[in-house]
mmCIF file of C-alpha atoms in Angstrom:
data_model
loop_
_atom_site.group_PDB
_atom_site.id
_atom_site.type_symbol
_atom_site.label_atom_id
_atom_site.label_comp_id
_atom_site.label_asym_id
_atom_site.label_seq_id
_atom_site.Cartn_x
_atom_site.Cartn_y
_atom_site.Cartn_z
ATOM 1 C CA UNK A 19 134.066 28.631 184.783
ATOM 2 C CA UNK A 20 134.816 30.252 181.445
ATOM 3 C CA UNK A 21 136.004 33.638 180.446
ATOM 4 C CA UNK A 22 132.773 35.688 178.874
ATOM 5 C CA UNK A 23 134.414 36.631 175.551
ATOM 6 C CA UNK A 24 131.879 38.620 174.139
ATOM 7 C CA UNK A 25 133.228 41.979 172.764
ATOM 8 C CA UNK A 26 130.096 44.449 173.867
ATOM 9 C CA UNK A 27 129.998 48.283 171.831
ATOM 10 C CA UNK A 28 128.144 50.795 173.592
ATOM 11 C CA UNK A 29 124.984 50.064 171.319
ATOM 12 C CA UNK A 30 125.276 46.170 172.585
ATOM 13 C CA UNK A 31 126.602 46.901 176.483
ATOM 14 C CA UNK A 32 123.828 45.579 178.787
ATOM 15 C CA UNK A 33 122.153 48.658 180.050
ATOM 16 C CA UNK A 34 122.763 47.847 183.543
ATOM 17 C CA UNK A 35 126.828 48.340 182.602
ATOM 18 C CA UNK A 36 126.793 51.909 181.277
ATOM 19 C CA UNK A 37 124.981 54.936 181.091
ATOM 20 C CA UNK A 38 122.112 55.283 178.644
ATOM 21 C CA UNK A 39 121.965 58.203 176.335
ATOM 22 C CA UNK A 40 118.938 61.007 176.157
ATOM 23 C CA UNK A 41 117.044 59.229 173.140
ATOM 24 C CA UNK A 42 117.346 56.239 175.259
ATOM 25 C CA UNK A 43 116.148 57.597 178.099
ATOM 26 C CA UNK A 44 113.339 58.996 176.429
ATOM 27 C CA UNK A 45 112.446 55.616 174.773
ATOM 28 C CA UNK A 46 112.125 54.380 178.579
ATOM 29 C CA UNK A 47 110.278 56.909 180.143
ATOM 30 C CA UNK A 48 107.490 57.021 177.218
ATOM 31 C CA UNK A 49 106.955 53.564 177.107
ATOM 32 C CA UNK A 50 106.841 52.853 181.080
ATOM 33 C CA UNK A 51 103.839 55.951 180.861
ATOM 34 C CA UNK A 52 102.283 54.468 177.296
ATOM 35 C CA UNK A 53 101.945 51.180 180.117
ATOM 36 C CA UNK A 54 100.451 52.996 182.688
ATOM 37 C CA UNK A 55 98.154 53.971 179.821
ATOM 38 C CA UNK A 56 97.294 50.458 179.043
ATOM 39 C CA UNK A 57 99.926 50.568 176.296
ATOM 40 C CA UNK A 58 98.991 52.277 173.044
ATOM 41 C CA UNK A 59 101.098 53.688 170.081
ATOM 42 C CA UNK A 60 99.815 56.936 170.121
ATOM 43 C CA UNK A 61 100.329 57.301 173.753
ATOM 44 C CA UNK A 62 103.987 56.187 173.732
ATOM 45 C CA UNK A 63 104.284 58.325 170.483
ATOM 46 C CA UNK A 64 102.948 61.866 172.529
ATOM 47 C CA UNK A 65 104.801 61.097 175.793
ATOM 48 C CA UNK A 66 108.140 60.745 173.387
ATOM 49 C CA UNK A 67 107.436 63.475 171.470
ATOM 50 C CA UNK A 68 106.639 65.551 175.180
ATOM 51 C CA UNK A 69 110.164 63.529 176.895
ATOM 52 C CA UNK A 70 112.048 64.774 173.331
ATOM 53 C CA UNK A 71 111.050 68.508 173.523
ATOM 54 C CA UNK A 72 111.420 68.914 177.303
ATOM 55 C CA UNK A 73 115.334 67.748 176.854
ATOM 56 C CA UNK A 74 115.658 69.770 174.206
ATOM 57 C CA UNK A 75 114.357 72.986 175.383
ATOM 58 C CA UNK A 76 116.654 72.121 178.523
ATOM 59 C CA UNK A 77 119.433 71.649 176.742
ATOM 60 C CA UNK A 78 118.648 74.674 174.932
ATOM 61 C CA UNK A 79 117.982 77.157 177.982
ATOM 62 C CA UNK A 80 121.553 75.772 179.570
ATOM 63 C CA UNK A 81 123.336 76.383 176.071
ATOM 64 C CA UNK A 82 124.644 72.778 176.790
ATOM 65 C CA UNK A 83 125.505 70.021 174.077
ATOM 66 C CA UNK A 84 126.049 66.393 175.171
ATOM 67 C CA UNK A 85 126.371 65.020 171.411
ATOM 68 C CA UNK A 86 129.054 62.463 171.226
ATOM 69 C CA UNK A 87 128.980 61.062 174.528
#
């Protein structure tokens, strides 16, 4: 066995080994309901856009910031 010697950042850390951030998530979410769409740009593009404004009206309404985490 060898010693894995790969330095990871938090941009290159497998998501499985730390917590994704709201952009992220957002990427996910659209594109797993752009597939249930049979996967089309436009699709992925509204359900973004829709994921993007619903966090930030959230984050709004709960006068919470989570930039820098």
């Amino acid at each position: 066995m060898y010693k894995n010697s790969k330095q990871y950042t938090a941009d290159t850390q497998p998501l499985d080994e730390r917590k994704p951030d709201y952009y992220e998530l957002a990427v996910y979410f659209a594109a797993s309901k752009a597939q249930e769409e049979e996967f089309r740009w436009d699709n992925f593009i509204d359900n973004l856009s829709f994921i993007c404004d619903k966090f930030a009206s959230h984050i709004k309404s709960n006068n919470i910031s989570h930039l820098g985490q």
